[in-house]
Protein backbone atom coordinates (compact mmCIF):
# COMPACT_ATOMS: atom_id res chain seq x y z
CA UNK A 1 0.00 0.00 0.00
CA UNK A 2 1.43 3.34 -0.99
CA UNK A 3 2.11 5.86 1.79
CA UNK A 4 -0.11 8.43 0.08
CA UNK A 5 -3.04 6.00 0.06
CA UNK A 6 -2.62 5.31 3.77
CA UNK A 7 -2.40 9.02 4.62
CA UNK A 8 -5.52 9.75 2.58
CA UNK A 9 -7.45 6.93 4.31
CA UNK A 10 -6.24 8.07 7.75
CA UNK A 11 -7.41 11.64 7.20
CA UNK A 12 -11.04 10.51 6.94
CA UNK A 13 -11.00 7.96 9.76
CA UNK A 14 -12.41 8.79 13.18
CA UNK A 15 -9.60 7.75 15.53
CA UNK A 16 -11.46 8.50 18.74
CA UNK A 17 -11.72 5.42 20.96
CA UNK A 18 -15.08 3.86 21.67
CA UNK A 19 -15.82 2.55 25.15
CA UNK A 20 -15.68 -1.19 25.68
CA UNK A 21 -17.16 -3.22 28.44
CA UNK A 22 -14.68 -3.92 31.25
CA UNK A 23 -12.49 -0.95 30.44
CA UNK A 24 -12.41 2.63 31.61
CA UNK A 25 -9.40 3.76 29.60
CA UNK A 26 -10.29 6.74 27.42
CA UNK A 27 -7.84 8.43 25.12
CA UNK A 28 -8.10 10.25 21.84
CA UNK A 29 -4.45 9.73 20.92
CA UNK A 30 -3.51 7.50 18.03
CA UNK A 31 -0.30 5.85 19.16
CA UNK A 32 2.38 5.35 16.51
CA UNK A 33 4.56 2.23 16.73
CA UNK A 34 7.50 1.45 14.45
CA UNK A 35 7.49 -2.29 13.70
CA UNK A 36 11.29 -2.28 13.40
CA UNK A 37 11.63 -1.71 17.16
CA UNK A 38 13.81 -4.22 19.05
CA UNK A 39 13.83 -7.52 17.11
CA UNK A 40 11.45 -6.12 14.49
CA UNK A 41 9.32 -9.23 14.05
CA UNK A 42 5.73 -10.29 14.56
CA UNK A 43 5.80 -10.30 18.38
CA UNK A 44 5.52 -6.52 18.51
CA UNK A 45 2.42 -6.67 16.30
CA UNK A 46 0.75 -9.49 18.27
CA UNK A 47 1.25 -7.98 21.70
CA UNK A 48 0.51 -4.41 20.61
CA UNK A 49 -2.80 -5.30 19.02
CA UNK A 50 -3.85 -7.32 22.06
CA UNK A 51 -3.10 -4.46 24.43
CA UNK A 52 -4.81 -1.88 22.24
CA UNK A 53 -7.87 -4.12 21.81
CA UNK A 54 -8.07 -4.50 25.61
CA UNK A 55 -7.64 -0.77 26.31
CA UNK A 56 -9.76 0.48 23.38
CA UNK A 57 -6.98 2.74 22.10
CA UNK A 58 -6.29 3.25 18.40
CA UNK A 59 -2.84 2.41 17.08
CA UNK A 60 -0.89 2.82 13.84
CA UNK A 61 1.87 0.27 13.37
CA UNK A 62 4.26 1.06 10.53
CA UNK A 63 7.12 -1.01 9.14
CA UNK A 64 5.46 -4.23 10.31
CA UNK A 65 8.08 -6.98 10.62
CA UNK A 66 10.50 -4.42 9.21
CA UNK A 67 13.60 -6.37 10.17
CA UNK A 68 12.37 -9.56 8.51
CA UNK A 69 14.20 -9.32 5.21
CA UNK A 70 13.49 -10.18 2.44
CA UNK A 71 9.77 -10.58 3.36
CA UNK A 72 8.56 -7.93 5.81
CA UNK A 73 4.86 -7.26 6.35
CA UNK A 74 1.91 -9.32 7.48
CA UNK A 75 2.01 -13.07 6.92
CA UNK A 76 -1.02 -15.34 7.16
CA UNK A 77 -0.75 -16.00 10.92
CA UNK A 78 -0.30 -12.29 11.69
CA UNK A 79 -3.32 -11.49 9.55
CA UNK A 80 -5.34 -14.16 11.42
CA UNK A 81 -4.46 -12.41 14.71
CA UNK A 82 -5.48 -9.02 13.32
CA UNK A 83 -8.77 -10.38 11.98
CA UNK A 84 -9.69 -12.26 15.17
CA UNK A 85 -8.93 -9.29 17.44
CA UNK A 86 -10.78 -6.94 15.08
CA UNK A 87 -13.89 -9.15 15.29
CA UNK A 88 -13.49 -9.51 19.05
CA UNK A 89 -13.58 -5.76 19.71
CA UNK A 90 -15.48 -4.50 16.63
CA UNK A 91 -12.37 -2.70 15.40
CA UNK A 92 -12.00 -0.67 12.24
CA UNK A 93 -8.83 -1.82 10.50
CA UNK A 94 -6.91 -0.30 7.61
CA UNK A 95 -4.13 -2.30 5.97
CA UNK A 96 -5.21 -5.81 7.01
CA UNK A 97 -3.88 -7.70 4.00
CA UNK A 98 -1.01 -10.10 3.38
CA UNK A 99 2.26 -8.28 2.86
CA UNK A 100 1.02 -4.98 4.32
CA UNK A 101 3.64 -3.08 6.31
CA UNK A 102 1.22 -0.47 7.69
CA UNK A 103 -1.82 -1.11 9.87
CA UNK A 104 -4.27 1.14 11.67
CA UNK A 105 -6.35 -0.60 14.34
CA UNK A 106 -9.20 1.31 15.98
CA UNK A 107 -11.18 -0.72 18.55
CA UNK A 108 -14.94 -0.26 18.49
CA UNK A 109 -17.79 -0.69 20.92
CA UNK A 110 -18.82 -4.11 22.21
CA UNK A 111 -22.24 -4.52 23.77
CA UNK A 112 -22.59 -7.71 25.77
CA UNK A 113 -20.65 -10.69 24.43
CA UNK A 114 -17.99 -10.13 21.81
CA UNK A 115 -19.15 -11.08 18.31
CA UNK A 116 -16.17 -13.40 17.94
CA UNK A 117 -17.82 -16.01 20.19
CA UNK A 118 -20.60 -18.38 19.21
CA UNK A 119 -22.67 -20.26 21.76
CA UNK A 120 -21.91 -23.95 21.73
CA UNK A 121 -24.47 -26.73 21.89
CA UNK A 122 -22.86 -27.58 25.24
CA UNK A 123 -24.43 -25.59 28.07
CA UNK A 124 -22.25 -22.75 29.34
CA UNK A 125 -19.63 -23.14 26.62
CA UNK A 126 -18.70 -20.48 24.06
CA UNK A 127 -16.64 -21.20 20.97
CA UNK A 128 -14.43 -19.26 18.63
CA UNK A 129 -12.59 -20.29 15.48
CA UNK A 130 -9.43 -18.94 13.89
CA UNK A 131 -8.56 -19.87 10.31
CA UNK A 132 -4.86 -19.30 9.72
CA UNK A 133 -4.93 -20.81 6.25
CA UNK A 134 -1.31 -21.98 6.45
CA UNK A 135 0.96 -23.98 8.72
CA UNK A 136 1.43 -20.86 10.88
CA UNK A 137 2.16 -21.27 14.55
CA UNK A 138 -0.93 -21.71 16.71
CA UNK A 139 1.19 -20.97 19.78
CA UNK A 140 2.10 -17.56 18.40
CA UNK A 141 -1.54 -16.95 17.52
CA UNK A 142 -2.53 -17.78 21.10
CA UNK A 143 -0.07 -15.15 22.36
CA UNK A 144 -2.25 -12.56 20.67
CA UNK A 145 -5.73 -13.80 21.50
CA UNK A 146 -5.39 -15.53 24.88
CA UNK A 147 -5.01 -12.31 26.93
CA UNK A 148 -8.16 -10.97 25.26
CA UNK A 149 -10.07 -14.18 26.04
CA UNK A 150 -9.03 -14.14 29.69
PDB file of C-alpha atoms in Angstrom:
ATOM      1  CA  UNK A   1       0.000   0.000   0.000  1.00  0.00           C
ATOM      2  CA  UNK A   2       1.428   3.341  -0.989  1.00  0.00           C
ATOM      3  CA  UNK A   3       2.107   5.858   1.788  1.00  0.00           C
ATOM      4  CA  UNK A   4      -0.105   8.429   0.075  1.00  0.00           C
ATOM      5  CA  UNK A   5      -3.041   5.996   0.058  1.00  0.00           C
ATOM      6  CA  UNK A   6      -2.616   5.311   3.772  1.00  0.00           C
ATOM      7  CA  UNK A   7      -2.402   9.023   4.618  1.00  0.00           C
ATOM      8  CA  UNK A   8      -5.521   9.745   2.579  1.00  0.00           C
ATOM      9  CA  UNK A   9      -7.447   6.934   4.307  1.00  0.00           C
ATOM     10  CA  UNK A  10      -6.240   8.066   7.750  1.00  0.00           C
ATOM     11  CA  UNK A  11      -7.409  11.641   7.203  1.00  0.00           C
ATOM     12  CA  UNK A  12     -11.037  10.511   6.939  1.00  0.00           C
ATOM     13  CA  UNK A  13     -11.001   7.956   9.758  1.00  0.00           C
ATOM     14  CA  UNK A  14     -12.410   8.791  13.179  1.00  0.00           C
ATOM     15  CA  UNK A  15      -9.596   7.747  15.532  1.00  0.00           C
ATOM     16  CA  UNK A  16     -11.464   8.496  18.744  1.00  0.00           C
ATOM     17  CA  UNK A  17     -11.723   5.422  20.957  1.00  0.00           C
ATOM     18  CA  UNK A  18     -15.075   3.862  21.665  1.00  0.00           C
ATOM     19  CA  UNK A  19     -15.821   2.553  25.151  1.00  0.00           C
ATOM     20  CA  UNK A  20     -15.677  -1.192  25.679  1.00  0.00           C
ATOM     21  CA  UNK A  21     -17.155  -3.222  28.439  1.00  0.00           C
ATOM     22  CA  UNK A  22     -14.679  -3.923  31.246  1.00  0.00           C
ATOM     23  CA  UNK A  23     -12.485  -0.953  30.438  1.00  0.00           C
ATOM     24  CA  UNK A  24     -12.412   2.628  31.606  1.00  0.00           C
ATOM     25  CA  UNK A  25      -9.397   3.761  29.598  1.00  0.00           C
ATOM     26  CA  UNK A  26     -10.287   6.736  27.425  1.00  0.00           C
ATOM     27  CA  UNK A  27      -7.842   8.428  25.119  1.00  0.00           C
ATOM     28  CA  UNK A  28      -8.097  10.247  21.845  1.00  0.00           C
ATOM     29  CA  UNK A  29      -4.448   9.730  20.923  1.00  0.00           C
ATOM     30  CA  UNK A  30      -3.509   7.500  18.033  1.00  0.00           C
ATOM     31  CA  UNK A  31      -0.295   5.854  19.158  1.00  0.00           C
ATOM     32  CA  UNK A  32       2.381   5.353  16.508  1.00  0.00           C
ATOM     33  CA  UNK A  33       4.560   2.234  16.730  1.00  0.00           C
ATOM     34  CA  UNK A  34       7.499   1.448  14.449  1.00  0.00           C
ATOM     35  CA  UNK A  35       7.490  -2.290  13.702  1.00  0.00           C
ATOM     36  CA  UNK A  36      11.292  -2.276  13.396  1.00  0.00           C
ATOM     37  CA  UNK A  37      11.631  -1.710  17.155  1.00  0.00           C
ATOM     38  CA  UNK A  38      13.809  -4.224  19.046  1.00  0.00           C
ATOM     39  CA  UNK A  39      13.832  -7.519  17.114  1.00  0.00           C
ATOM     40  CA  UNK A  40      11.449  -6.118  14.494  1.00  0.00           C
ATOM     41  CA  UNK A  41       9.321  -9.225  14.045  1.00  0.00           C
ATOM     42  CA  UNK A  42       5.734 -10.291  14.561  1.00  0.00           C
ATOM     43  CA  UNK A  43       5.805 -10.305  18.377  1.00  0.00           C
ATOM     44  CA  UNK A  44       5.521  -6.524  18.510  1.00  0.00           C
ATOM     45  CA  UNK A  45       2.423  -6.667  16.302  1.00  0.00           C
ATOM     46  CA  UNK A  46       0.750  -9.487  18.270  1.00  0.00           C
ATOM     47  CA  UNK A  47       1.247  -7.975  21.703  1.00  0.00           C
ATOM     48  CA  UNK A  48       0.509  -4.405  20.612  1.00  0.00           C
ATOM     49  CA  UNK A  49      -2.801  -5.300  19.018  1.00  0.00           C
ATOM     50  CA  UNK A  50      -3.854  -7.321  22.059  1.00  0.00           C
ATOM     51  CA  UNK A  51      -3.104  -4.460  24.433  1.00  0.00           C
ATOM     52  CA  UNK A  52      -4.813  -1.884  22.240  1.00  0.00           C
ATOM     53  CA  UNK A  53      -7.867  -4.123  21.813  1.00  0.00           C
ATOM     54  CA  UNK A  54      -8.071  -4.496  25.612  1.00  0.00           C
ATOM     55  CA  UNK A  55      -7.642  -0.772  26.310  1.00  0.00           C
ATOM     56  CA  UNK A  56      -9.759   0.481  23.382  1.00  0.00           C
ATOM     57  CA  UNK A  57      -6.981   2.743  22.100  1.00  0.00           C
ATOM     58  CA  UNK A  58      -6.286   3.249  18.403  1.00  0.00           C
ATOM     59  CA  UNK A  59      -2.835   2.413  17.079  1.00  0.00           C
ATOM     60  CA  UNK A  60      -0.894   2.824  13.838  1.00  0.00           C
ATOM     61  CA  UNK A  61       1.866   0.267  13.372  1.00  0.00           C
ATOM     62  CA  UNK A  62       4.262   1.064  10.535  1.00  0.00           C
ATOM     63  CA  UNK A  63       7.123  -1.005   9.136  1.00  0.00           C
ATOM     64  CA  UNK A  64       5.465  -4.234  10.314  1.00  0.00           C
ATOM     65  CA  UNK A  65       8.080  -6.975  10.619  1.00  0.00           C
ATOM     66  CA  UNK A  66      10.499  -4.417   9.210  1.00  0.00           C
ATOM     67  CA  UNK A  67      13.602  -6.367  10.173  1.00  0.00           C
ATOM     68  CA  UNK A  68      12.373  -9.557   8.513  1.00  0.00           C
ATOM     69  CA  UNK A  69      14.197  -9.315   5.214  1.00  0.00           C
ATOM     70  CA  UNK A  70      13.490 -10.176   2.439  1.00  0.00           C
ATOM     71  CA  UNK A  71       9.775 -10.578   3.362  1.00  0.00           C
ATOM     72  CA  UNK A  72       8.563  -7.926   5.814  1.00  0.00           C
ATOM     73  CA  UNK A  73       4.856  -7.261   6.346  1.00  0.00           C
ATOM     74  CA  UNK A  74       1.912  -9.324   7.479  1.00  0.00           C
ATOM     75  CA  UNK A  75       2.014 -13.071   6.923  1.00  0.00           C
ATOM     76  CA  UNK A  76      -1.024 -15.344   7.159  1.00  0.00           C
ATOM     77  CA  UNK A  77      -0.746 -16.003  10.916  1.00  0.00           C
ATOM     78  CA  UNK A  78      -0.304 -12.287  11.694  1.00  0.00           C
ATOM     79  CA  UNK A  79      -3.319 -11.493   9.553  1.00  0.00           C
ATOM     80  CA  UNK A  80      -5.337 -14.159  11.417  1.00  0.00           C
ATOM     81  CA  UNK A  81      -4.457 -12.406  14.710  1.00  0.00           C
ATOM     82  CA  UNK A  82      -5.482  -9.021  13.320  1.00  0.00           C
ATOM     83  CA  UNK A  83      -8.775 -10.376  11.983  1.00  0.00           C
ATOM     84  CA  UNK A  84      -9.694 -12.257  15.173  1.00  0.00           C
ATOM     85  CA  UNK A  85      -8.926  -9.291  17.436  1.00  0.00           C
ATOM     86  CA  UNK A  86     -10.780  -6.942  15.078  1.00  0.00           C
ATOM     87  CA  UNK A  87     -13.894  -9.147  15.290  1.00  0.00           C
ATOM     88  CA  UNK A  88     -13.492  -9.509  19.051  1.00  0.00           C
ATOM     89  CA  UNK A  89     -13.581  -5.761  19.708  1.00  0.00           C
ATOM     90  CA  UNK A  90     -15.482  -4.501  16.631  1.00  0.00           C
ATOM     91  CA  UNK A  91     -12.372  -2.703  15.400  1.00  0.00           C
ATOM     92  CA  UNK A  92     -11.997  -0.674  12.244  1.00  0.00           C
ATOM     93  CA  UNK A  93      -8.828  -1.817  10.502  1.00  0.00           C
ATOM     94  CA  UNK A  94      -6.906  -0.295   7.613  1.00  0.00           C
ATOM     95  CA  UNK A  95      -4.133  -2.298   5.971  1.00  0.00           C
ATOM     96  CA  UNK A  96      -5.206  -5.815   7.012  1.00  0.00           C
ATOM     97  CA  UNK A  97      -3.885  -7.703   4.002  1.00  0.00           C
ATOM     98  CA  UNK A  98      -1.013 -10.104   3.380  1.00  0.00           C
ATOM     99  CA  UNK A  99       2.262  -8.280   2.863  1.00  0.00           C
ATOM    100  CA  UNK A 100       1.019  -4.982   4.316  1.00  0.00           C
ATOM    101  CA  UNK A 101       3.643  -3.083   6.315  1.00  0.00           C
ATOM    102  CA  UNK A 102       1.221  -0.467   7.691  1.00  0.00           C
ATOM    103  CA  UNK A 103      -1.815  -1.111   9.872  1.00  0.00           C
ATOM    104  CA  UNK A 104      -4.274   1.143  11.669  1.00  0.00           C
ATOM    105  CA  UNK A 105      -6.351  -0.602  14.344  1.00  0.00           C
ATOM    106  CA  UNK A 106      -9.202   1.313  15.982  1.00  0.00           C
ATOM    107  CA  UNK A 107     -11.177  -0.718  18.546  1.00  0.00           C
ATOM    108  CA  UNK A 108     -14.944  -0.264  18.494  1.00  0.00           C
ATOM    109  CA  UNK A 109     -17.788  -0.685  20.917  1.00  0.00           C
ATOM    110  CA  UNK A 110     -18.816  -4.112  22.212  1.00  0.00           C
ATOM    111  CA  UNK A 111     -22.244  -4.515  23.773  1.00  0.00           C
ATOM    112  CA  UNK A 112     -22.587  -7.706  25.767  1.00  0.00           C
ATOM    113  CA  UNK A 113     -20.649 -10.689  24.435  1.00  0.00           C
ATOM    114  CA  UNK A 114     -17.993 -10.130  21.813  1.00  0.00           C
ATOM    115  CA  UNK A 115     -19.149 -11.081  18.306  1.00  0.00           C
ATOM    116  CA  UNK A 116     -16.169 -13.404  17.941  1.00  0.00           C
ATOM    117  CA  UNK A 117     -17.817 -16.012  20.193  1.00  0.00           C
ATOM    118  CA  UNK A 118     -20.601 -18.377  19.210  1.00  0.00           C
ATOM    119  CA  UNK A 119     -22.665 -20.259  21.756  1.00  0.00           C
ATOM    120  CA  UNK A 120     -21.911 -23.952  21.727  1.00  0.00           C
ATOM    121  CA  UNK A 121     -24.467 -26.729  21.894  1.00  0.00           C
ATOM    122  CA  UNK A 122     -22.864 -27.584  25.241  1.00  0.00           C
ATOM    123  CA  UNK A 123     -24.432 -25.590  28.075  1.00  0.00           C
ATOM    124  CA  UNK A 124     -22.254 -22.750  29.343  1.00  0.00           C
ATOM    125  CA  UNK A 125     -19.633 -23.141  26.620  1.00  0.00           C
ATOM    126  CA  UNK A 126     -18.697 -20.484  24.058  1.00  0.00           C
ATOM    127  CA  UNK A 127     -16.636 -21.203  20.966  1.00  0.00           C
ATOM    128  CA  UNK A 128     -14.426 -19.258  18.626  1.00  0.00           C
ATOM    129  CA  UNK A 129     -12.593 -20.291  15.483  1.00  0.00           C
ATOM    130  CA  UNK A 130      -9.434 -18.944  13.888  1.00  0.00           C
ATOM    131  CA  UNK A 131      -8.563 -19.870  10.314  1.00  0.00           C
ATOM    132  CA  UNK A 132      -4.860 -19.297   9.722  1.00  0.00           C
ATOM    133  CA  UNK A 133      -4.935 -20.815   6.247  1.00  0.00           C
ATOM    134  CA  UNK A 134      -1.306 -21.982   6.448  1.00  0.00           C
ATOM    135  CA  UNK A 135       0.958 -23.977   8.719  1.00  0.00           C
ATOM    136  CA  UNK A 136       1.434 -20.862  10.876  1.00  0.00           C
ATOM    137  CA  UNK A 137       2.163 -21.274  14.553  1.00  0.00           C
ATOM    138  CA  UNK A 138      -0.933 -21.713  16.707  1.00  0.00           C
ATOM    139  CA  UNK A 139       1.192 -20.973  19.780  1.00  0.00           C
ATOM    140  CA  UNK A 140       2.101 -17.560  18.403  1.00  0.00           C
ATOM    141  CA  UNK A 141      -1.540 -16.950  17.521  1.00  0.00           C
ATOM    142  CA  UNK A 142      -2.529 -17.778  21.102  1.00  0.00           C
ATOM    143  CA  UNK A 143      -0.071 -15.153  22.365  1.00  0.00           C
ATOM    144  CA  UNK A 144      -2.247 -12.557  20.670  1.00  0.00           C
ATOM    145  CA  UNK A 145      -5.734 -13.803  21.497  1.00  0.00           C
ATOM    146  CA  UNK A 146      -5.388 -15.527  24.884  1.00  0.00           C
ATOM    147  CA  UNK A 147      -5.009 -12.309  26.928  1.00  0.00           C
ATOM    148  CA  UNK A 148      -8.162 -10.970  25.262  1.00  0.00           C
ATOM    149  CA  UNK A 149     -10.067 -14.181  26.043  1.00  0.00           C
ATOM    150  CA  UNK A 150      -9.031 -14.136  29.687  1.00  0.00           C
TER     151      UNK A 150
END
